[in-house]
mmCIF file of C-alpha atoms and ligand atoms in Angstrom:
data_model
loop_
_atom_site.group_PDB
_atom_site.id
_atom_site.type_symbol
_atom_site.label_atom_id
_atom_site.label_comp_id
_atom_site.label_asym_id
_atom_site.label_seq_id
_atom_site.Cartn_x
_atom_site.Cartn_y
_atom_site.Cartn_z
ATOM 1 C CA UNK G 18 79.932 -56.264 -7.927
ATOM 2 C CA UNK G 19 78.346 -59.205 -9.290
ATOM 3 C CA UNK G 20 75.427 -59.174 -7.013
ATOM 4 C CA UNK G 21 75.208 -55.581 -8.684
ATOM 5 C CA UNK G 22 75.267 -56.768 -12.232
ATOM 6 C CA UNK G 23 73.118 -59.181 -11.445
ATOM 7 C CA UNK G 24 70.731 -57.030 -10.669
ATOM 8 C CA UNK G 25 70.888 -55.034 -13.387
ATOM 9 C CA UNK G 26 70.340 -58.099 -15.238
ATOM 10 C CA UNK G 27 66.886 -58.533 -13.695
ATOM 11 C CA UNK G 28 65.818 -54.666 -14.184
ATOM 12 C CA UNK G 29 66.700 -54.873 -17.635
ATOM 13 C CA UNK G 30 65.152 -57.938 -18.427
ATOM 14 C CA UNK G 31 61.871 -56.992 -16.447
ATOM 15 C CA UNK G 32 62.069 -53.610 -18.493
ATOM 16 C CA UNK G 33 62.296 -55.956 -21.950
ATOM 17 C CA UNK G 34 59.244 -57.776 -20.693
ATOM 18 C CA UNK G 35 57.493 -54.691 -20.070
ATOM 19 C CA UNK G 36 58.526 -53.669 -23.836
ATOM 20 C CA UNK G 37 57.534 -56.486 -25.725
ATOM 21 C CA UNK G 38 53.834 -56.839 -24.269
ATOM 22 C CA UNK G 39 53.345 -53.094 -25.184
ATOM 23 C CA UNK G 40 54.135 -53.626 -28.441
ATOM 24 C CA UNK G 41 52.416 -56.584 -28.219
ATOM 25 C CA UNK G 42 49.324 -55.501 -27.056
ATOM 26 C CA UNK G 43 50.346 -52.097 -30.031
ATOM 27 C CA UNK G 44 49.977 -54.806 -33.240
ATOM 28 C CA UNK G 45 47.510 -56.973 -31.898
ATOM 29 C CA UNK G 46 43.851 -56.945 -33.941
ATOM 30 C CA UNK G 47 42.522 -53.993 -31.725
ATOM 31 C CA UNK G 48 39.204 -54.731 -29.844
ATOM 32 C CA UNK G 49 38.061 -51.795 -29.600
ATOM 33 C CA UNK G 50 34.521 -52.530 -27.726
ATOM 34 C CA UNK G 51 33.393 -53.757 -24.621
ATOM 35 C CA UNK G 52 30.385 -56.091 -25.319
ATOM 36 C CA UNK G 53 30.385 -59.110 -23.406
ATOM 37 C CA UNK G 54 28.575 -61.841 -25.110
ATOM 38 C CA UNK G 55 25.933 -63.939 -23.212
ATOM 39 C CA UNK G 56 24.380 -67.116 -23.270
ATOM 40 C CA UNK G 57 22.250 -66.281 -26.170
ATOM 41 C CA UNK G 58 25.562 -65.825 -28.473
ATOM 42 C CA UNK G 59 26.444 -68.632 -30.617
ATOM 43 C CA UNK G 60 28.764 -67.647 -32.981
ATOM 44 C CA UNK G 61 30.608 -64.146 -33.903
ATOM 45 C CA UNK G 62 31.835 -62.740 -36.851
ATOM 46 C CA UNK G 63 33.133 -59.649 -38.550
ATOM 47 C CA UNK G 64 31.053 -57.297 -41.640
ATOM 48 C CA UNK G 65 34.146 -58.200 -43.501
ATOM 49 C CA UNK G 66 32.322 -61.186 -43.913
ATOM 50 C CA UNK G 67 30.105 -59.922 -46.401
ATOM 51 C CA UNK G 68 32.622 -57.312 -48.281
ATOM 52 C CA UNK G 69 36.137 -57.960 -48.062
ATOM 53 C CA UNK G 70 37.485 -55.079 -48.925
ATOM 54 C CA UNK G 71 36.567 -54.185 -45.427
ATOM 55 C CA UNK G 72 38.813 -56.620 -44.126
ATOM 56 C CA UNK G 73 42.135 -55.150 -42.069
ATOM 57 C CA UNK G 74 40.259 -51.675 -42.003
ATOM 58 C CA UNK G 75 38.728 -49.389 -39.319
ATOM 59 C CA UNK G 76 35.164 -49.774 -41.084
ATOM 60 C CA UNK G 77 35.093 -53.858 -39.703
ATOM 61 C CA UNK G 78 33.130 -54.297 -36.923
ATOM 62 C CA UNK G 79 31.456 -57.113 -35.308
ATOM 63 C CA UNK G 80 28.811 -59.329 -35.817
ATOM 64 C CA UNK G 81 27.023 -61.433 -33.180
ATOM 65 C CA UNK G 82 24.853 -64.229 -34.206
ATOM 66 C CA UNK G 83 21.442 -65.797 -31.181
ATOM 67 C CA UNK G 84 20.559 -68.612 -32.861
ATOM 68 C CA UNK G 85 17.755 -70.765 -31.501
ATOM 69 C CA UNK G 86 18.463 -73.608 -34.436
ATOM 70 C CA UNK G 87 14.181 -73.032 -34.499
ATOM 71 C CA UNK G 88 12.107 -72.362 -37.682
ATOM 72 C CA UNK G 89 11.320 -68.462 -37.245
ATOM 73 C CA UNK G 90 11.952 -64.391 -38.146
ATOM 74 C CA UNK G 91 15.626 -63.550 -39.104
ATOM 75 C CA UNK G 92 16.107 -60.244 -37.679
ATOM 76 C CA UNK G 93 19.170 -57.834 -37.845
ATOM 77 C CA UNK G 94 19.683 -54.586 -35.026
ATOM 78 C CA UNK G 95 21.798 -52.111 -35.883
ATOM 79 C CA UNK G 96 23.504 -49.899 -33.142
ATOM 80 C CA UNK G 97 26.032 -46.917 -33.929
ATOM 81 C CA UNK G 98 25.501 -45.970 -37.292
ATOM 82 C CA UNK G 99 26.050 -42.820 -35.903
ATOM 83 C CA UNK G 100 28.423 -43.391 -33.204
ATOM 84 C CA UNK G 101 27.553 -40.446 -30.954
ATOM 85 C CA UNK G 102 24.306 -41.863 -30.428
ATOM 86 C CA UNK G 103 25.220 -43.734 -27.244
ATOM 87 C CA UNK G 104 21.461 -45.127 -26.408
ATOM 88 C CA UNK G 105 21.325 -47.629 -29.633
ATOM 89 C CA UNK G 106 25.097 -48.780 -28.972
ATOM 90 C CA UNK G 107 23.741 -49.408 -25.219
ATOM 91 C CA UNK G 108 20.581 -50.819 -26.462
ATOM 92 C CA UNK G 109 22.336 -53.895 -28.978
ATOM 93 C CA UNK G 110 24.942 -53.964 -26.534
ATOM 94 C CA UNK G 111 22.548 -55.142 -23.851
ATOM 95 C CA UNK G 112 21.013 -57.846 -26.571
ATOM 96 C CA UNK G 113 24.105 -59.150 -26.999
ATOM 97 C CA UNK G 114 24.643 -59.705 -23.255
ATOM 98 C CA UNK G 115 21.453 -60.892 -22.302
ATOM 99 C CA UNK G 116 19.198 -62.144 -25.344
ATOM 100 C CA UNK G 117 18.581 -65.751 -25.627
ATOM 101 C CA UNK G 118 16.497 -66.747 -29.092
ATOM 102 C CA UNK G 119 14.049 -69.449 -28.762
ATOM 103 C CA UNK G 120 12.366 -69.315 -32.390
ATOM 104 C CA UNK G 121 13.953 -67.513 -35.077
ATOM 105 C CA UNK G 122 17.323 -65.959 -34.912
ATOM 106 C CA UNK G 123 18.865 -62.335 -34.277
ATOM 107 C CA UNK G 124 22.252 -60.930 -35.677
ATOM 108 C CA UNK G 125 22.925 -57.877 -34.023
ATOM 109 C CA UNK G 126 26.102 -55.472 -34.594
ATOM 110 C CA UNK G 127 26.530 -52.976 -32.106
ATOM 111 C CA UNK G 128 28.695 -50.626 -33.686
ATOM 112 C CA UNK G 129 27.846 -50.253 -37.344
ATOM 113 C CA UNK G 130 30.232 -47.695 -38.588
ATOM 114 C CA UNK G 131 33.520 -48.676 -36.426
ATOM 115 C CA UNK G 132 35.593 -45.750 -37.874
ATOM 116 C CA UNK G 133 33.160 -43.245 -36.675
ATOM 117 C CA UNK G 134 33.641 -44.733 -33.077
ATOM 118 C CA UNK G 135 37.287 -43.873 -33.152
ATOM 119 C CA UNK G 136 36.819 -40.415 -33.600
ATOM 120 C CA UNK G 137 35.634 -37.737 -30.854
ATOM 121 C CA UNK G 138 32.362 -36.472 -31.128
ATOM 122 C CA UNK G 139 32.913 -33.136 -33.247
ATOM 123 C CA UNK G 140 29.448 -31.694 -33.188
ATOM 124 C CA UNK G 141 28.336 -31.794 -29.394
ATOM 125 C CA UNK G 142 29.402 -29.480 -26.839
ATOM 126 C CA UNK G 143 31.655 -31.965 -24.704
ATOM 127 C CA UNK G 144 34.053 -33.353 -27.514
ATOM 128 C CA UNK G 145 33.857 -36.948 -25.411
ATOM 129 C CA UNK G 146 35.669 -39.858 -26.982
ATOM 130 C CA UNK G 147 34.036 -42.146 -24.377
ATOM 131 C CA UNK G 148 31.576 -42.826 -21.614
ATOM 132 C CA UNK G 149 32.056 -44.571 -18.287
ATOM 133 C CA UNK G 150 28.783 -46.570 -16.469
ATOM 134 C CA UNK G 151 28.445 -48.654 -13.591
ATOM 135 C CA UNK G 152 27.830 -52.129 -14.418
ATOM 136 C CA UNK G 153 27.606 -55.372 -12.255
ATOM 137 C CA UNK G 154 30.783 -55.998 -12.640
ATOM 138 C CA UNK G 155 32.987 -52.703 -12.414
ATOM 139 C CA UNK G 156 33.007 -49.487 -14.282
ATOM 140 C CA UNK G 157 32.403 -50.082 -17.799
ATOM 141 C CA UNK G 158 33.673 -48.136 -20.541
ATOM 142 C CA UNK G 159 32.086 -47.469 -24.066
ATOM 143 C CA UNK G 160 33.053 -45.359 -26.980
ATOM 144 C CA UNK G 161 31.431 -42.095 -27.548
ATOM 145 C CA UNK G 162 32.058 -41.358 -31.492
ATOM 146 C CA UNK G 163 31.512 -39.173 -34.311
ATOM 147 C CA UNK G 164 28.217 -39.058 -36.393
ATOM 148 C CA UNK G 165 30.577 -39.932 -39.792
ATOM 149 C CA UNK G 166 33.478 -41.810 -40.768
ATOM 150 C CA UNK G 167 36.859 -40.586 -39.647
ATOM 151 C CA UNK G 168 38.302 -37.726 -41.776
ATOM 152 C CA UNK G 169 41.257 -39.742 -42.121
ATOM 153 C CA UNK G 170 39.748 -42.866 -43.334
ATOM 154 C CA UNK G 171 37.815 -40.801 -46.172
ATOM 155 C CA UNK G 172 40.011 -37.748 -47.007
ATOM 156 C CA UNK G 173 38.751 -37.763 -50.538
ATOM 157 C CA UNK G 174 34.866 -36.671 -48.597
ATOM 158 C CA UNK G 175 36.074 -33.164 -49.887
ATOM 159 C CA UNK G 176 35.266 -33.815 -54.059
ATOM 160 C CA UNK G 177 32.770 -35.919 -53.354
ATOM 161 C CA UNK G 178 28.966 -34.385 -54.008
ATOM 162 C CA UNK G 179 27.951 -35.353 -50.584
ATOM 163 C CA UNK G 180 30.698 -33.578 -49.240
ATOM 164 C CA UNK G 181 30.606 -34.763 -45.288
ATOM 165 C CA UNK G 182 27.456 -36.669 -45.598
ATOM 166 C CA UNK G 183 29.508 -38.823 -48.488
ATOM 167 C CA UNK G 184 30.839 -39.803 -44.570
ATOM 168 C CA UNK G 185 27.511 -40.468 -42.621
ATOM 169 C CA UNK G 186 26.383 -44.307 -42.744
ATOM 170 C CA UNK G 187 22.733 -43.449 -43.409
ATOM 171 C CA UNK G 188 23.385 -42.048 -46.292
ATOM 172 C CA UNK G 189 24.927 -44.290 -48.657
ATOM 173 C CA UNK G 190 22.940 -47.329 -48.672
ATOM 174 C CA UNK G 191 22.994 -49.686 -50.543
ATOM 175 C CA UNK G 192 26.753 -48.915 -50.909
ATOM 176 C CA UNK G 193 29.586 -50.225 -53.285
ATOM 177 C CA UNK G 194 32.297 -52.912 -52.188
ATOM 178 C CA UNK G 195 35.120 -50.818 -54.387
ATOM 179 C CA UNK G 196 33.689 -47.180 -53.051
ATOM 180 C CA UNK G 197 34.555 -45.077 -50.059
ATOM 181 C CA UNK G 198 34.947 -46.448 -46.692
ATOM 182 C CA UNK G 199 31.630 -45.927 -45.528
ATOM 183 C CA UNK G 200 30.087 -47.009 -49.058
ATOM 184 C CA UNK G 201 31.785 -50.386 -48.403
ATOM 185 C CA UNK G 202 30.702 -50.688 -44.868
ATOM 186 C CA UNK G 203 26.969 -49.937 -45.898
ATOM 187 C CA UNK G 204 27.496 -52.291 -48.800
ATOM 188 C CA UNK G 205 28.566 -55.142 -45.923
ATOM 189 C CA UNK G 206 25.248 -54.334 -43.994
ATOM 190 C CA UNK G 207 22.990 -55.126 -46.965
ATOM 191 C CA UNK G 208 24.690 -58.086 -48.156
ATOM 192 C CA UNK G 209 24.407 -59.238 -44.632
ATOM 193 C CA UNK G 210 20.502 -58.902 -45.351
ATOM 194 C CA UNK G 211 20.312 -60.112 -48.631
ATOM 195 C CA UNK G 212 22.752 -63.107 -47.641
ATOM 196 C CA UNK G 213 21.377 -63.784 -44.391
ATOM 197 C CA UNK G 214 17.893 -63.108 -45.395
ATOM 198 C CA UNK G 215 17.162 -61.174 -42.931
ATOM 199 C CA UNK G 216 12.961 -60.309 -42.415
ATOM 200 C CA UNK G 217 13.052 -57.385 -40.138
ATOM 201 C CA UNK G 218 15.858 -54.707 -40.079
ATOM 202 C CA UNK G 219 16.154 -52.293 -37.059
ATOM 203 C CA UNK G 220 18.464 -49.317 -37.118
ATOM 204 C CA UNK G 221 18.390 -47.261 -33.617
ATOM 205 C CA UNK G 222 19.294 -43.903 -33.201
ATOM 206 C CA UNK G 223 19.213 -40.498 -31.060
ATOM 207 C CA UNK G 224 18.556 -36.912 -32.144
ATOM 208 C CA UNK G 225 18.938 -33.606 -30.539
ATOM 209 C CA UNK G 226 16.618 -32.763 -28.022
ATOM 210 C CA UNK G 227 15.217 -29.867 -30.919
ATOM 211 C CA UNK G 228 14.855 -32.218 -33.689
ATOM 212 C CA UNK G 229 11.733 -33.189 -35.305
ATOM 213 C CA UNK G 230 12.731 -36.657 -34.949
ATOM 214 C CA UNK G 231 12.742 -37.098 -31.530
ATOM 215 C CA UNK G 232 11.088 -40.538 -30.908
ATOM 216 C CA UNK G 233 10.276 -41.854 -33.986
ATOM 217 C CA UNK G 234 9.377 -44.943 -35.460
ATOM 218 C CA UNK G 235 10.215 -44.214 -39.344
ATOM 219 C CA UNK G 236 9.192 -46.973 -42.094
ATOM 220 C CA UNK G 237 7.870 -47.065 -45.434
ATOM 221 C CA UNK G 238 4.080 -47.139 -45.978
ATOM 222 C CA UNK G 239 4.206 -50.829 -47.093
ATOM 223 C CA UNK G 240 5.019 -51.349 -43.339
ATOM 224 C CA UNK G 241 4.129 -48.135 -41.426
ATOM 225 C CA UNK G 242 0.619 -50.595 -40.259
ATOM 226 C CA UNK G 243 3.471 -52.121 -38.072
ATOM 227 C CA UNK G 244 5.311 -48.985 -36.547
ATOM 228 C CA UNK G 245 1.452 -47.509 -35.669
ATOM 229 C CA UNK G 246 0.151 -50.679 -34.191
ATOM 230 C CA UNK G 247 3.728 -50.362 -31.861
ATOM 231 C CA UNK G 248 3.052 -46.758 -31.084
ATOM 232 C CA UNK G 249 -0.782 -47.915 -30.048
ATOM 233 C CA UNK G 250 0.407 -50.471 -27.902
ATOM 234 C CA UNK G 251 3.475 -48.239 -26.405
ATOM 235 C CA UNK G 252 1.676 -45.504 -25.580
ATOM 236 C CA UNK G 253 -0.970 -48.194 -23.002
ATOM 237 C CA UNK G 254 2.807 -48.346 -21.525
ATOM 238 C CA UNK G 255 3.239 -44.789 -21.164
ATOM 239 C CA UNK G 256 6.219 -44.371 -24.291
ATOM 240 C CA UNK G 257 4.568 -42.409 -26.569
ATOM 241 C CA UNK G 258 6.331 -42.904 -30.205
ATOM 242 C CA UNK G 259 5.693 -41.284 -33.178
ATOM 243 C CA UNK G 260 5.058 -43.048 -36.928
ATOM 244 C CA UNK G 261 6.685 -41.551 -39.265
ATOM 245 C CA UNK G 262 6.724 -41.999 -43.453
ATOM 246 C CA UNK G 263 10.135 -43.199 -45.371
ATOM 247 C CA UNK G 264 9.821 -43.245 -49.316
ATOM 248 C CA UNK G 265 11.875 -42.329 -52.625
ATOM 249 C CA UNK G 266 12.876 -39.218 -50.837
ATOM 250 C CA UNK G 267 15.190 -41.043 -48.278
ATOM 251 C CA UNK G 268 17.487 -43.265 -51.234
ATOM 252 C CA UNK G 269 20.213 -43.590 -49.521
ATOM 253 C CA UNK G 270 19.150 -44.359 -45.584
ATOM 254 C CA UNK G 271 18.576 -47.655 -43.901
ATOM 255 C CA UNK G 272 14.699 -47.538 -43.983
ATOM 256 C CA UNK G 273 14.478 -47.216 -47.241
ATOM 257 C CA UNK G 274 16.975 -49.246 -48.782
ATOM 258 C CA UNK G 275 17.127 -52.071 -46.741
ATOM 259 C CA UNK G 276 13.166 -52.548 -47.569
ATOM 260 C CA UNK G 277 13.893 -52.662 -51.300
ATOM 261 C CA UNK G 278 15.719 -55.364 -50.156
ATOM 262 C CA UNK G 279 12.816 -57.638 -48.834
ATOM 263 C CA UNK G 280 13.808 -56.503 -45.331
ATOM 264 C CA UNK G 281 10.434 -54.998 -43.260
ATOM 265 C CA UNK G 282 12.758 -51.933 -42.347
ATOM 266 C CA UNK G 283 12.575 -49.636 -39.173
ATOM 267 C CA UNK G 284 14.443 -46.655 -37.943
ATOM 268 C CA UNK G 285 13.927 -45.581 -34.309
ATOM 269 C CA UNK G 286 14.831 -42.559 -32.612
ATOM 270 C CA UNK G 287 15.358 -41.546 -29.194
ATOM 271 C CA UNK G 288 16.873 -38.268 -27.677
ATOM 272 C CA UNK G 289 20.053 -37.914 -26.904
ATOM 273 C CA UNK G 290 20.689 -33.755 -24.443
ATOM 274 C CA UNK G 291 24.550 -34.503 -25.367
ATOM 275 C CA UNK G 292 23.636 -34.173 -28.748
ATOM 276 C CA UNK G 293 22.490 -30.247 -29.149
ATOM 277 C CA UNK G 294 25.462 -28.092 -30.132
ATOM 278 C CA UNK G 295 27.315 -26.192 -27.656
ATOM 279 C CA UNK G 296 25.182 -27.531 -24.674
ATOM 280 C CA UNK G 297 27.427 -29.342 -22.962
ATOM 281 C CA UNK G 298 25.400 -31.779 -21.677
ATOM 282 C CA UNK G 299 25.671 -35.111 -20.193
ATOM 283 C CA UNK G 300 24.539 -37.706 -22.985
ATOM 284 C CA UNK G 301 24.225 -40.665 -19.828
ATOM 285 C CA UNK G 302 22.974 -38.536 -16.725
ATOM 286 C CA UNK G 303 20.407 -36.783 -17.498
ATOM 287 C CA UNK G 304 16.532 -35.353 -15.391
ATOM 288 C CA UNK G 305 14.499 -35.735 -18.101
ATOM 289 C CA UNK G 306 16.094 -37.893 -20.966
ATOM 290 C CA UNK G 307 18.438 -40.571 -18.431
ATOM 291 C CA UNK G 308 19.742 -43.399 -20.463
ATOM 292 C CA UNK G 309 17.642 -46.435 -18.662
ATOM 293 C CA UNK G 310 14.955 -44.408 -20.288
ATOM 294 C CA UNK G 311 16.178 -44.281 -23.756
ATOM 295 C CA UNK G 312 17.887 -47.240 -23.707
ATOM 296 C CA UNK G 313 14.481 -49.329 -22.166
ATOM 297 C CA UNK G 314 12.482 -47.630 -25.198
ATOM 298 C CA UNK G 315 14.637 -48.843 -28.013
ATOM 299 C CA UNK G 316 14.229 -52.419 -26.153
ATOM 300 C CA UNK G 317 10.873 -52.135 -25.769
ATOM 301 C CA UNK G 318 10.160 -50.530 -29.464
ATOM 302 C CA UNK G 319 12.088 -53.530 -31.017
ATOM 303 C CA UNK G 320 10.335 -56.295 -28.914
ATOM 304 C CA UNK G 321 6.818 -54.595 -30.063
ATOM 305 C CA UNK G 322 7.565 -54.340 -33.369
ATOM 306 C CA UNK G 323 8.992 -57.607 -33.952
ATOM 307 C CA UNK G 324 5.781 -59.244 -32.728
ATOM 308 C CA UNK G 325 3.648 -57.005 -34.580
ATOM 309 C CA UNK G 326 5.447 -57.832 -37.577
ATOM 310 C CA UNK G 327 5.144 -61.364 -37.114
ATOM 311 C CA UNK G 328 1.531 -61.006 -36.616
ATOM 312 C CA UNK G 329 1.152 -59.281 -39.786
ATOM 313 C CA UNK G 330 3.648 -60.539 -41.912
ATOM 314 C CA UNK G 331 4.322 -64.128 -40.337
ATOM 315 C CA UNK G 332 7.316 -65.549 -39.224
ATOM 316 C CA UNK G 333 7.587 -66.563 -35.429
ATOM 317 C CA UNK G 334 9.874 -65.124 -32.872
ATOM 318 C CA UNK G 335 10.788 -65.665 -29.532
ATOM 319 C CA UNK G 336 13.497 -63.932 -26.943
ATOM 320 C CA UNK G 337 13.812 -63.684 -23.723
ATOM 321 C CA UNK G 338 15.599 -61.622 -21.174
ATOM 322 C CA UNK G 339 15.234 -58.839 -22.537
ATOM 323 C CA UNK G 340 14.630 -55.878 -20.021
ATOM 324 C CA UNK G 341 11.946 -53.276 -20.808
ATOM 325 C CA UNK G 342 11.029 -49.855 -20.374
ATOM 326 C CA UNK G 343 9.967 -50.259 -16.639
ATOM 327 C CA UNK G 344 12.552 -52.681 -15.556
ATOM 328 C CA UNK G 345 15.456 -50.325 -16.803
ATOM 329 C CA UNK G 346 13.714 -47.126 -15.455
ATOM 330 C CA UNK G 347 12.760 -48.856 -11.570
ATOM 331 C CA UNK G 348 16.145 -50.704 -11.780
ATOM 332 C CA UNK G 349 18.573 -48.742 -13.843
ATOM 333 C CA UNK G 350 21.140 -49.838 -16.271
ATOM 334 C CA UNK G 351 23.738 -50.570 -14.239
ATOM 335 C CA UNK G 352 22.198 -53.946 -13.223
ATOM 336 C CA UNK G 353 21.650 -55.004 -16.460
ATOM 337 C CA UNK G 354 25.010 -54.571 -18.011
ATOM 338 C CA UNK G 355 27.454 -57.116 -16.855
HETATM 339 ZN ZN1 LIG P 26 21.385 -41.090 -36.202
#
């Protein structure tokens, strides 16, 4: 009998183990992402940083910091501003892992608009929350979003004269630290560049297979000498990227706002199949649009443009490890993430 109570004793106190680390692990800070900082990290931080009402919310995300400690370029990538488009989250995922600054330094932040992550994808045929690739390592997992901030997070989207785009990132710049959710988060990003004073801003994106922007390089005409020169020298490579004119017409987006900031500002776009409605197709495996390809292209398009721009506009820059184009299309991604 007391052998028997005994026992009990131990099932119910491994089931109370098992209890508290659930609820542990329920009211922990949630991390949310896999990124897997390399070498080239030296410090992280949170957009919270620069607007604190952001702090304790789903719009704070993290910020990674390669510092070289060298005279040189500050430059800032953005990944996920819209969260469905997977090949820019891959993209400054994969600097984040692998970069190493020698001159200059290079804050990226992988997943721009963290409330957007959380929420399925409600515009492409598949409804995915999240996508699985093969890494060094094991399987690795990454969130699939939304293009805009969570309903939830935003309900009052519905008076606002934006209406859902009051809820996409790239349209609310420079944002308001006592506004919406996604107001405050884009207000975080460009304090980050006035505060950090950042010289080059990148923002990468996808669009639908049918969409006008398919690879573009989009920056205002104090700058577009930069974003033709990278097209030149991509298409010698065999990416051929199109130039493409911001102005007064796009307040509210990155390209344009974060240049009347001081910031030489680019957008780039890839193509993304999983993102044209109703298809149902795979936004990683793909014949003609595979990720290493998209994903090598925003690598490659940043590494140009950065060193045109310091040609140009001065301000030195050095990283290394960075694969390109060919080394993530012979080699695929898998060996690259870790
Ligand atoms: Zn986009």
């Amino acid at each position: 009998m007391a052998k028997k109570a005994l026992r009990l004793l131990k099932v119910l106190s491994l089931l109370l183990v098992i209890a508290i680390s659930f609820s542990a692990a329920a009211t922990q800070a949630p991390s949310y992402h896999d990124v897997r900082p390399g070498y080239g990290v030296t410090r992280t931080g949170w957009l919270s940083d620069y607007c604190q009402a952001l702090k304790g919310t789903s719009g704070d995300t993290m910020v990674y910091y390669l510092e070289s400690g060298e005279p040189g370029m500050d430059v800032m990538v953005l990944g996920g501003t819209h969260a469905n488009e997977i090949s820019g989250i891959l993209a400054s995922t994969l600097l984040v892992e692998l970069a190493e600054v020698k001159a200059g330094r290079l804050i990226v932040i992988p997943h721009a608009n963290n409330s957007a992550a959380m929420a399925p994808d409600s515009r492409g045929g598949l409804f995915l929350e999240q996508v699985r690739i093969a890494a060094s390592s094991s399987d690795r997992i990454f969130k699939y979003g939304d293009r805009y901030t969570m309903e939830a997070d935003q309900p009052e989207y519905k008076a606002d004269p934006l209406g859902a785009e009051s809820r996409n990132l790239n349209r609310v710049y420079p944002g308001s630290p006592d506004g919406t959710l996604t107001q405050k988060i884009a207000y975080g990003i460009t304090s980050l560049i006035e505060k950090e004073g950042i010289d080059t801003a990148i923002d990468l994106h996808e669009a639908n297979p049918k969409s006008t922007l398919c690879w573009n390089i989009i920056s205002p005409d104090a700058t577009l000498d930069i974003a033709v020169l990278t097209a030149f020298e991509l298409e010698e490579r065999g990416i051929r990227m199109i130039p493409d004119r911001s102005g007064p017409g796009f307040a509210g987006y990155s390209h344009w706002e974060w240049s009347r900031k001081g910031a030489t500002s680019f957008l780039i776009e890839t193509v993304n199949p999983g993102m044209e409605s109703g298809m149902k197709a795979d936004p990683v495996v793909s014949d003609e649009y595979p990720i290493e390809k998209r994903v090598g292209i925003h690598l490659e398009t940043i590494l140009t443009l950065i060193k045109y721009r310091s040609e140009l506009k001065g301000g030195e820059f050095i990283i290394e490890g960075v694969p390109g184009y060919k080394d993530l299309t012979e080699k695929g991604i898998s060996k690259y993430l870790r």
